[in-house]
Structures are given as structure tokens and as C-alpha cells.
Coordinates of C-alpha atoms in Angstrom, one line a residue:
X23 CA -10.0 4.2 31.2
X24 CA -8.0 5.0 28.3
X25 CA -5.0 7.5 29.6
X26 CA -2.5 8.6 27.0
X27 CA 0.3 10.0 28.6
X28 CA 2.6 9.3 25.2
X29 CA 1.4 9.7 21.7
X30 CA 3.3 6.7 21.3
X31 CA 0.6 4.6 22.8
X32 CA -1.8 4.6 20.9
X33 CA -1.8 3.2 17.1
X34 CA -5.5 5.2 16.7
X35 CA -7.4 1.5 15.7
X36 CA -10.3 3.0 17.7
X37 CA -11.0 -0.7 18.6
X38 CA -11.8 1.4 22.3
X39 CA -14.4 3.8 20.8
X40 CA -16.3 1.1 19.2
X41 CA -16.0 -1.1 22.9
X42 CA -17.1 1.4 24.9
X43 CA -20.7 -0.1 26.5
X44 CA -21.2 4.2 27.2
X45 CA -20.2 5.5 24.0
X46 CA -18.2 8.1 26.0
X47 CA -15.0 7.4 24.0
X48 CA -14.0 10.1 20.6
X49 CA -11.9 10.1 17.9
X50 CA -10.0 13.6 18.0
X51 CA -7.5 15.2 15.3
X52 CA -4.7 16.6 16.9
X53 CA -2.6 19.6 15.4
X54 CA -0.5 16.8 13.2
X55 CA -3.9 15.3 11.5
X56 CA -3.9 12.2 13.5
X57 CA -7.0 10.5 15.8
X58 CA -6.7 10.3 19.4
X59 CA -9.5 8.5 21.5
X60 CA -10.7 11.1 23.6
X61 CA -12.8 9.9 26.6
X62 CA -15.6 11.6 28.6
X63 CA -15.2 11.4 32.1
X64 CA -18.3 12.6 33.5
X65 CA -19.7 9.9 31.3
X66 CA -17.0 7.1 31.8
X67 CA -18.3 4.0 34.2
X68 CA -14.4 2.4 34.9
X69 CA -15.4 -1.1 32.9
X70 CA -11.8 -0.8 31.4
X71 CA -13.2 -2.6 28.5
X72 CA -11.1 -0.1 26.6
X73 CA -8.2 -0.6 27.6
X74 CA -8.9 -5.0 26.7
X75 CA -9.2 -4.1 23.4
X76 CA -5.9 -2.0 22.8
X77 CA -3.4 -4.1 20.6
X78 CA -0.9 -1.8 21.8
X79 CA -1.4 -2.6 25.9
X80 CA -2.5 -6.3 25.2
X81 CA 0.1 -7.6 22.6
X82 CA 0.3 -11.2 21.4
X83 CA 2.8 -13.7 21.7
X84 CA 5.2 -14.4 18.9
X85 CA 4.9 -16.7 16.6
X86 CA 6.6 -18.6 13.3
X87 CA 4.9 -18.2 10.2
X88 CA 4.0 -21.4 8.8
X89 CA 4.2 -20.8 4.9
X90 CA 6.1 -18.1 3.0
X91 CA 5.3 -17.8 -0.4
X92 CA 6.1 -15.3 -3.6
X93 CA 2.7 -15.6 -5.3
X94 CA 0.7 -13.4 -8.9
X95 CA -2.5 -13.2 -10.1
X96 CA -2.9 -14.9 -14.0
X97 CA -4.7 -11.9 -15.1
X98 CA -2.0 -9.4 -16.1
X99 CA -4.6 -6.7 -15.9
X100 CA -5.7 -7.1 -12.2
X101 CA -1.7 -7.2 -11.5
X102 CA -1.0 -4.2 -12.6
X103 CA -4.3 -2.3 -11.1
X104 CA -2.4 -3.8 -7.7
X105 CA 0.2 -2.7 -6.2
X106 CA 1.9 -5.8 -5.9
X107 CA 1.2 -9.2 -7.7
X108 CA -2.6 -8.9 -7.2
X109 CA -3.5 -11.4 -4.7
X110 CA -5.7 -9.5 -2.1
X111 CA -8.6 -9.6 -5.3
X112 CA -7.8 -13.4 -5.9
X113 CA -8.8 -14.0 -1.8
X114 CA -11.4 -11.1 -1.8
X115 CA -13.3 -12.4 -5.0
X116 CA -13.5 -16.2 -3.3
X117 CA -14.8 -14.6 -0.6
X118 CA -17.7 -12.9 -2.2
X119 CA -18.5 -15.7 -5.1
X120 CA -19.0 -17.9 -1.3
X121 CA -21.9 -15.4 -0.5
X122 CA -19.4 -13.3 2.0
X123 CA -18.4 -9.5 2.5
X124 CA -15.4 -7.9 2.3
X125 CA -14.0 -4.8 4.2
X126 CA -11.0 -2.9 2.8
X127 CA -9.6 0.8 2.7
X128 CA -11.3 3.4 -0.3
X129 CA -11.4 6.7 -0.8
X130 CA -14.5 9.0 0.0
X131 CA -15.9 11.5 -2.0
X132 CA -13.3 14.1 -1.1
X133 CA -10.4 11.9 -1.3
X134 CA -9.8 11.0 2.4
X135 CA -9.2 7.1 2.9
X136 CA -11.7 5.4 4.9
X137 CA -12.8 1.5 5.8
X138 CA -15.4 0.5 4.2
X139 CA -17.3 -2.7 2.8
X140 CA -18.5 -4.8 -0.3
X141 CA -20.4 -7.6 -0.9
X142 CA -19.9 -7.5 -4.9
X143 CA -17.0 -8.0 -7.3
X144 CA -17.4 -5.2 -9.2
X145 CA -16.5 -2.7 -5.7
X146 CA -13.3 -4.8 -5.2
X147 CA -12.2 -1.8 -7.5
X148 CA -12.0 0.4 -4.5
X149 CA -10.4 -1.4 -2.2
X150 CA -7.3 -2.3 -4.7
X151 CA -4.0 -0.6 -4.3
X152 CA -2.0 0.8 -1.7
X153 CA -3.2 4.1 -0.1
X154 CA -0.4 5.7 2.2
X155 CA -2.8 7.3 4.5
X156 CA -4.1 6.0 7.6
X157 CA -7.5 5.3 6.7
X158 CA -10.7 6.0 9.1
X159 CA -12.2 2.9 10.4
X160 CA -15.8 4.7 11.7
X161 CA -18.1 1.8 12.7
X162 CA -16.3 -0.8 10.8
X163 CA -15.3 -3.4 13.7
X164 CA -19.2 -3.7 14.7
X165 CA -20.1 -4.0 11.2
X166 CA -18.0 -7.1 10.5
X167 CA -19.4 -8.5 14.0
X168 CA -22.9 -7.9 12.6
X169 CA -21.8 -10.1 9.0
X170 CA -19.9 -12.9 11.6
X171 CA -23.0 -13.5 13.5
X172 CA -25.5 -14.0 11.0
X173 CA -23.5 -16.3 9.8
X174 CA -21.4 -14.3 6.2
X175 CA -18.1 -15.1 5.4
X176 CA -15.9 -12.0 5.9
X177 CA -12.7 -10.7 5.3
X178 CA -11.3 -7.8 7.1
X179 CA -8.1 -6.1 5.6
X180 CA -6.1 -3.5 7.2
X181 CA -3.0 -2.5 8.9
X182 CA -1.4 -4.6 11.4
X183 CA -3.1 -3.0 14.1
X184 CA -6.2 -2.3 13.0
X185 CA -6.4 -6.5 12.4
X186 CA -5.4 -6.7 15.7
X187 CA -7.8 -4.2 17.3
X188 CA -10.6 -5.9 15.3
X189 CA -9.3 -9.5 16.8
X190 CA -9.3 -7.5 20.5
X191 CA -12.5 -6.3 19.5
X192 CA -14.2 -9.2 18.7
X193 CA -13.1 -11.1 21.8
X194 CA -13.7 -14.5 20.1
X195 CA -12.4 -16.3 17.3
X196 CA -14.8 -16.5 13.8
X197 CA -14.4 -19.5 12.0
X198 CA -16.2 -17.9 8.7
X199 CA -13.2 -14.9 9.5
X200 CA -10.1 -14.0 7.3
X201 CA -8.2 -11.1 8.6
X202 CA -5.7 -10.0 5.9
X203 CA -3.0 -7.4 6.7
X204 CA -0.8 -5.1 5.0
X205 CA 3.1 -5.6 5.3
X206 CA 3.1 -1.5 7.2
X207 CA 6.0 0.8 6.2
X208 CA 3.6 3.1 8.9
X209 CA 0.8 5.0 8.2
X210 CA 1.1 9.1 7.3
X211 CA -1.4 11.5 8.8
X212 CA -4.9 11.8 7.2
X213 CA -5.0 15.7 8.0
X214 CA -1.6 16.5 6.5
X215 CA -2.8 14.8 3.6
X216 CA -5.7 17.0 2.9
X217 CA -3.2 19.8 3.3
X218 CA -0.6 17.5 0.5
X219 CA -3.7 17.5 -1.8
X220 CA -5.1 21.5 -1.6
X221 CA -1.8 22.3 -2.6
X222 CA -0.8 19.6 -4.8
X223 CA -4.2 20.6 -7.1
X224 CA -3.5 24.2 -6.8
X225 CA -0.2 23.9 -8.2
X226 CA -1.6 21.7 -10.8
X227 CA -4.6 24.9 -11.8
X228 CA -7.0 22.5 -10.0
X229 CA -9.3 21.5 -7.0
X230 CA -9.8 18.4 -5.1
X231 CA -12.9 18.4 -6.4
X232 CA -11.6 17.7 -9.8
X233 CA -9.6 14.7 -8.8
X234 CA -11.1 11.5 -10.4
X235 CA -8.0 9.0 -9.7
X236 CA -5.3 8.6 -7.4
X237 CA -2.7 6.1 -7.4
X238 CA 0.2 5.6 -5.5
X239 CA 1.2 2.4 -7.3
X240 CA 1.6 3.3 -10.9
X241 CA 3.1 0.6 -13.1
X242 CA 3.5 2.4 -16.2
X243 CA 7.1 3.0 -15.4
X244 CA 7.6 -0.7 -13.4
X245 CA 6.8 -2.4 -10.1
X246 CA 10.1 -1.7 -8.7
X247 CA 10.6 2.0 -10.3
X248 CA 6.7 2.5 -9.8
X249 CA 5.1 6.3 -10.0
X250 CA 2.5 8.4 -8.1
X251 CA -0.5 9.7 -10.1
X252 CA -3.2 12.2 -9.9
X253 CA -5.6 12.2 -12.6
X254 CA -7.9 15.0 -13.1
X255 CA -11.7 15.0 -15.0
X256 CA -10.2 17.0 -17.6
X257 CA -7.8 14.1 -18.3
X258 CA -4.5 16.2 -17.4
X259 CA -2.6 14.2 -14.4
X260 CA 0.1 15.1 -12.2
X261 CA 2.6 11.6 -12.8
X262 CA 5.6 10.9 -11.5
X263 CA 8.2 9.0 -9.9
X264 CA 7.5 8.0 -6.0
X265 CA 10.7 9.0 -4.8
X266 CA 9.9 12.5 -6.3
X267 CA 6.6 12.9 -5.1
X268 CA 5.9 15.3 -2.0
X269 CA 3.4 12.7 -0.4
X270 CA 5.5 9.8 -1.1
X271 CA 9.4 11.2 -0.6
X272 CA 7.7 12.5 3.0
X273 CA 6.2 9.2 3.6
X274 CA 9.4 6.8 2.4
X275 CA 11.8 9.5 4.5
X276 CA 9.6 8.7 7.8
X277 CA 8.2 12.2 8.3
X278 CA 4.5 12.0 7.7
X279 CA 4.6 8.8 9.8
X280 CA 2.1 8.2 13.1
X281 CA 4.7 8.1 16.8
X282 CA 3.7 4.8 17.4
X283 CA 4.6 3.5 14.3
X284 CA 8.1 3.9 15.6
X285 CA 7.6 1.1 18.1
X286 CA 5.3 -0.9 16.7
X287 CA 3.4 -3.6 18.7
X288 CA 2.1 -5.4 15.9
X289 CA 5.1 -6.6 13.4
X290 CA 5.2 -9.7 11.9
X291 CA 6.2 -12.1 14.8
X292 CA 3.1 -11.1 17.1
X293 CA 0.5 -10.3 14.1
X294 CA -2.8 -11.0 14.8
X295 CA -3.8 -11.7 11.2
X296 CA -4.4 -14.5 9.1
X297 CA -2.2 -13.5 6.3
X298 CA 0.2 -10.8 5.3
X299 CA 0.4 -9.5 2.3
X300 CA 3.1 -7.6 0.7
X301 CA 5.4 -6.1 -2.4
X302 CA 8.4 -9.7 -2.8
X303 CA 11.0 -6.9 -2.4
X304 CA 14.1 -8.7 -3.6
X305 CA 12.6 -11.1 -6.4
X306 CA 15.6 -10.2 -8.5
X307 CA 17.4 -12.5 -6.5
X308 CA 15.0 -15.1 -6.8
X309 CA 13.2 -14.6 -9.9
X310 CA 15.6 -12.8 -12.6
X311 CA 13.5 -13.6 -15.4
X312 CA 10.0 -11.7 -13.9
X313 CA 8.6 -9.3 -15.7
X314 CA 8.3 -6.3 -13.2
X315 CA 4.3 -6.5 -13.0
X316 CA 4.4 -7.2 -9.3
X317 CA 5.1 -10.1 -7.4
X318 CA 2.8 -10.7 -3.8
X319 CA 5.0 -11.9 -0.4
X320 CA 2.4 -13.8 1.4
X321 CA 3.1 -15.1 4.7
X322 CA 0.6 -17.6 6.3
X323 CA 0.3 -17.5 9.7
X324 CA -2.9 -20.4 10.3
X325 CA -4.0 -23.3 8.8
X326 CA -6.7 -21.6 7.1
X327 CA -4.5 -19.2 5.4
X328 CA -2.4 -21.8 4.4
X329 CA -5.7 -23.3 2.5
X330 CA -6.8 -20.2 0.9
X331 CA -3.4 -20.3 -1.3
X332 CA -4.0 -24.1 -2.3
X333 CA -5.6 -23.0 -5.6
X334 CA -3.6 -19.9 -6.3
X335 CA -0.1 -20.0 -8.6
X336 CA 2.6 -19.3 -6.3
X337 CA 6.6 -20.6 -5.2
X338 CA 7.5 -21.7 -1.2
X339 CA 10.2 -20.2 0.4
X340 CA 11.8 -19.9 3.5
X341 CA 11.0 -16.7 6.3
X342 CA 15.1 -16.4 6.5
X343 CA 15.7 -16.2 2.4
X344 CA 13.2 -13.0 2.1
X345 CA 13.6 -10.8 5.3
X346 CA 16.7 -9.7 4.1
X347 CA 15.2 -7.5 1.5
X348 CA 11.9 -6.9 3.5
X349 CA 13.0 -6.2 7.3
X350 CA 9.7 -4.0 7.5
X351 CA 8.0 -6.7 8.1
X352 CA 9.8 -7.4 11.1
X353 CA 11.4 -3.9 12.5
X354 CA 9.7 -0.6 13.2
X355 CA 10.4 2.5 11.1
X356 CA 12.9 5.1 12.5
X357 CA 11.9 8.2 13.4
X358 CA 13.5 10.9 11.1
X359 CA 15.2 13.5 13.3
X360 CA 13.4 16.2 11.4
X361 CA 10.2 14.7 11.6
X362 CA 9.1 17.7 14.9
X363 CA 10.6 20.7 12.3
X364 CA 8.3 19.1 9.3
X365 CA 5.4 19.2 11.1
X366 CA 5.9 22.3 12.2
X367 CA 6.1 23.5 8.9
X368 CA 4.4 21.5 6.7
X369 CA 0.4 22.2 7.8
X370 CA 0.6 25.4 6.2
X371 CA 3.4 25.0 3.5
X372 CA 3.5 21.4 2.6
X373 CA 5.3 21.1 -0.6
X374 CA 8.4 23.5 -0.1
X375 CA 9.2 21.8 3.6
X376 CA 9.4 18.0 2.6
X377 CA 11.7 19.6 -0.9
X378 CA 13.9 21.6 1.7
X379 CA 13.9 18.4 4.0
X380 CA 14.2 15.6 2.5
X381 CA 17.0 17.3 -0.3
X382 CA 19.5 15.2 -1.5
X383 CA 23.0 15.5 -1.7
X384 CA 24.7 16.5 -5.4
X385 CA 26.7 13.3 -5.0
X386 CA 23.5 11.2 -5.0
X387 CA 21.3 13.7 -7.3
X388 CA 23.1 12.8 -9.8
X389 CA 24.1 9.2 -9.2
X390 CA 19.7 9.0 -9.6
X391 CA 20.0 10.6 -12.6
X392 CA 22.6 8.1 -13.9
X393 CA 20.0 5.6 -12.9
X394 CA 17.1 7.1 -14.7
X395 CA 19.2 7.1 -18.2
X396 CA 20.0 3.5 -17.7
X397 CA 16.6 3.0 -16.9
X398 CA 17.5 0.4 -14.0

């Protein structure tokens, strides 16, 4: 039976709700936003089938990747609609024109991110772009069962540990199966998010009801320098840069962040998933010509994966040249020190506790402004 003792311990996949043979196992929001598995003893037989399915009790052994590659979609428009170089569509859209599904995170009709599936081109629309918030799987992992054994192509993306708790899930390996996963910063609580958004559209004279766009990858003002937008029906917006942004300066300062994203089981070297996918932090160094649409890090880890790039435009490099300038992919966030005081504060005053926490000092105030004028 599923026993948390530290929050820790549990990465909230809810691969051991959707196991349960007794359907005794719940989701719960605690006071930070977060899902818990909560599990009804009276109800509970002992099969311990949850606790085979945890990615965070049953990790995986390392192992090397076996390509590494900086890759772009041709179609400037579908780059800059991504939050990277656009190659999650390029492997979702083969997928699909094969007769498959594909599952991804969307928003719902009041703005909280959940998983959810397509088996057109056109919903690929949803799925594209980065979301900080950890998304709601529901009864995703026995949907994509459902698509495996009657024989679809799927492919599941996620966060590293919700790839894993699918794989866990599953207990078997899918030949018609690609599991692509996120290169995870962490994921930021879905119920301090609401609480970001009421006051975010107040402030702005609004509602969440008159939201009709969010992104958190804006490229108007570059890939590297990229801004957080919410666009409104009345077509006023609240733009600007990410590391100004409430949601975004709590998220990049590690406050908003999930406890076990601070000892992650699921980095790179024991990932579960086919591919990763992620922003080529440091192209610069590689690329100095690129034109700051977005460039994709893709990391194979099978054979498959390694066949699924053969027809897509892309340059080999080694694992050792690019960690440098993404060591995400390979270390767990920090925890902030103020992370207990933010929480504290921030579900009923959001706004005004990440400004008074996450202030910067004069010295580097204005060595940001220096930045912004040279526009670098």
C-alpha cells in the first residue's frame, strides 16, 4: 500500500490510482495545490500493485544516450508557435498521418493544464508549447493502453516521471509506442496557479473567464530573451519578459516547484523515455549564426528514436559538448530556502510575495537594465 511518510516521495504520476485493481486509491490537493494519492484502507486488498508502478520506488538503471542532436522544424511558423525548434509536431504529425494518437498536456476550459489526446493534426495546436504547471493526467495511462492494444500507434509526452509511470504502468513494452519527454526544470503547483491567474486577471480589469491565450514561450522578443503572454477576448494582453513575470520568476527561482522535484528519480541517465526533448541552451557556442527562433536538443535513448530523426534536418553532437549549458537534464533543482515562507504567503497574496521574494539586488537591477538597452 502506498505510505507517504515524505512529500518527497511521491512525483504525483498517479500511475498507482490508475493500477489499483480496487479503485481505492485518490488524487488529493494538499494546502500547496499539489496531488497526493490518497488510499482507502477499508477498501485496500494489500496487492502492492501500487507501489510496482511508482517510478520513484522502482527506478531504472542508467544508461548512455545513443544520439544527441540540435534539430528545427523548416516551417518557421510552427517554430515559433513552439517553444523550442518545433520538433515535438514534426514526430506528433508522423504519428497521426500513420493512422496513430497522440497524448500531450492542454489547457481546459478554465485554464488548468491537463493530459489529454488527439488523433488529428489540426488538435496538435493544443498540445504545442511549454506549460509550467504540472498537468493532471486523469485516466490518461489506461487510455493509451486501450490505443496500444487494438493495435494504434501512440505517442505519449510528458514529464520525466509521468513517461516513467506510464512505462511502470504498462508493465510491458509496445512496439507501436513512442514516449516523448520534456527536458523538467520541475513542475509548479496546479492550485497555486489558479490563485497566479485570479489575481493576475484582476490586476489586468479581467476574469479567467476572459482569457483566450496563454503562452509561456513568447517569441516576439527572441527564443533566448523569450516573454510570458496572456491574451484576453477583448484583444488587450498582459506581455512580458519571463524573468519578470510572477508565474515564471516563482517558477525559474524554484519556489512554486513540487518536493520531489528536488531529488528527482527520473533525470536523464535513468529516463524511461524514448526521446527527450528540449530548449539547445548554449547554441551560441555552436551555432553563432542561428536566428533565435528556437533550436530543439533531442537526445535518443533507443533505436527507434534514433529512426524517427532519420528524415528530420538536424546536427550530431556529443552528450559531453551540451550538458554544460543544460545540466537540468542531468541534476535536480535546488530547493530555494524561501520556498516554506512563499507558500505560506503566496495562496492568498500571490503576486506581492514572489516580488518581495524573489527581489533583486540594485547591483544586478540595473546591470538587467544595461542588458535590455543593448538588447542582448
Amino acid at each position: 500500500m502506498i505510505n507517504l511518510k515524505n512529500k518527497q516521495d511521491c512525483c504525483g504520476c498517479s500511475a498507482c490510482v490508475q493500477r489499483c485493481p480496487k479503485q481505492c486509491i485518490s488524487m488529493t490537493e494538499d494546502e500547496e495545490g499539489f496531488l497526493y494519492p490518497q488510499v482507502d484502507t477499508s477498501k485496500c486488498v494489500d496487492c502492492h500493485l501500487c507501489e510496482k508502478v511508482c517510478p520513484v520506488i522502482n527506478q531504472d538503471e542508467a544508461r548512455t544516450p545513443l544520439k544527441v542532436y540540435a534539430a528545427k522544424n523548416s516551417d518557421d511558423e510552427i517554430r515559433l508557435k513552439s517553444s523550442s525548434g518545433g520538433i515535438f509536431t514534426l514526430l506528433a504529425e508522423q504519428t497521426i498521418k500513420d493512422g496513430g494518437v497522440v497524448f500531450g498536456a492542454r489547457y481546459d476550459t478554465e485554464w488548468n493544464v491537463i493530459h489529454d489526446y488527439t488523433e488529428t493534426i489540426e488538435g496538435l495546436s493544443a498540445f504545442r508549447g511549454s506549460k509550467y504547471v504540472q498537468s493532471n493526467i486523469n485516466r490518461s495511462f489506461f487510455e493509451v493502453k486501450t490505443f496500444l492494444e487494438s493495435g494504434r500507434n501512440v505517442l505519449f509526452s510528458g514529464t520525466p516521471c509521468q513517461v516513467a509511470g506510464l512505462k511502470l504502468f504498462l508493465r510491458k513494452n509496445y512496439d507501436n509506442l513512442l514516449t516523448v519527454e520534456c527536458a523538467c526544470h520541475g513542475v509548479p503547483s496546479p492550485g497555486l496557479w489558479q490563485k497566479y491567474l485570479k489575481e493576475q486577471t484582476a490586476k489586468d480589469g479581467r476574469t479567467i473567464k476572459n482569457i483566450v491565450r496563454i503562452n509561456f514561450r513568447n517569441k516576439e522578443t527572441g527564443w533566448k530573451r523569450y516573454s510570458v503572454s496572456i491574451e484576453y477576448e477583448d484583444g488587450k494582453r498582459c506581455f512580458g519578459y519571463h524573468g519578470e513575470n510572477p508565474w515564471t520568476c516563482s517558477f525559474i527561482n524554484n519556489l512554486n516547484l513540487r518536493p520531489s522535484c528536488t531529488n528527482c528519480s527520473v533525470k536523464c541517465n535513468n529516463s524511461r523515455a524514448d526521446i527527450t526533448l528540449g530548449d539547445f541552451w548554449g547554441a551560441d557556442k555552436f551555432m553563432p549564426d542561428n536566428d533565435d527562433k528556437g533550436i530543439t536538443l533531442v537526445i535518443c535513448h533507443t533505436d527507434r528514436s534514433v529512426d524517427c530523426m532519420m528524415d528530420i534536418e538536424c546536427k550530431e553532437y556529443e552528450m559531453a559538448e551540451v550538458l554544460p549549458y543544460n545540466k537540468s537534464l542531468i541534476r535536480s533543482t535546488k530547493e530555494n530556502p524561501k520556498r516554506i515562507a512563499f507558500f505560506r504567503k503566496a495562496t492568498s497574496n500571490f503576486i506581492p510575495t514572489v516580488q518581495s521574494l524573489t527581489k533583486e539586488s540594485l547591483f544586478l537591477r540595473l546591470k538587467l537594465m544595461v542588458a535590455k538597452l543593448i538588447g542582448r
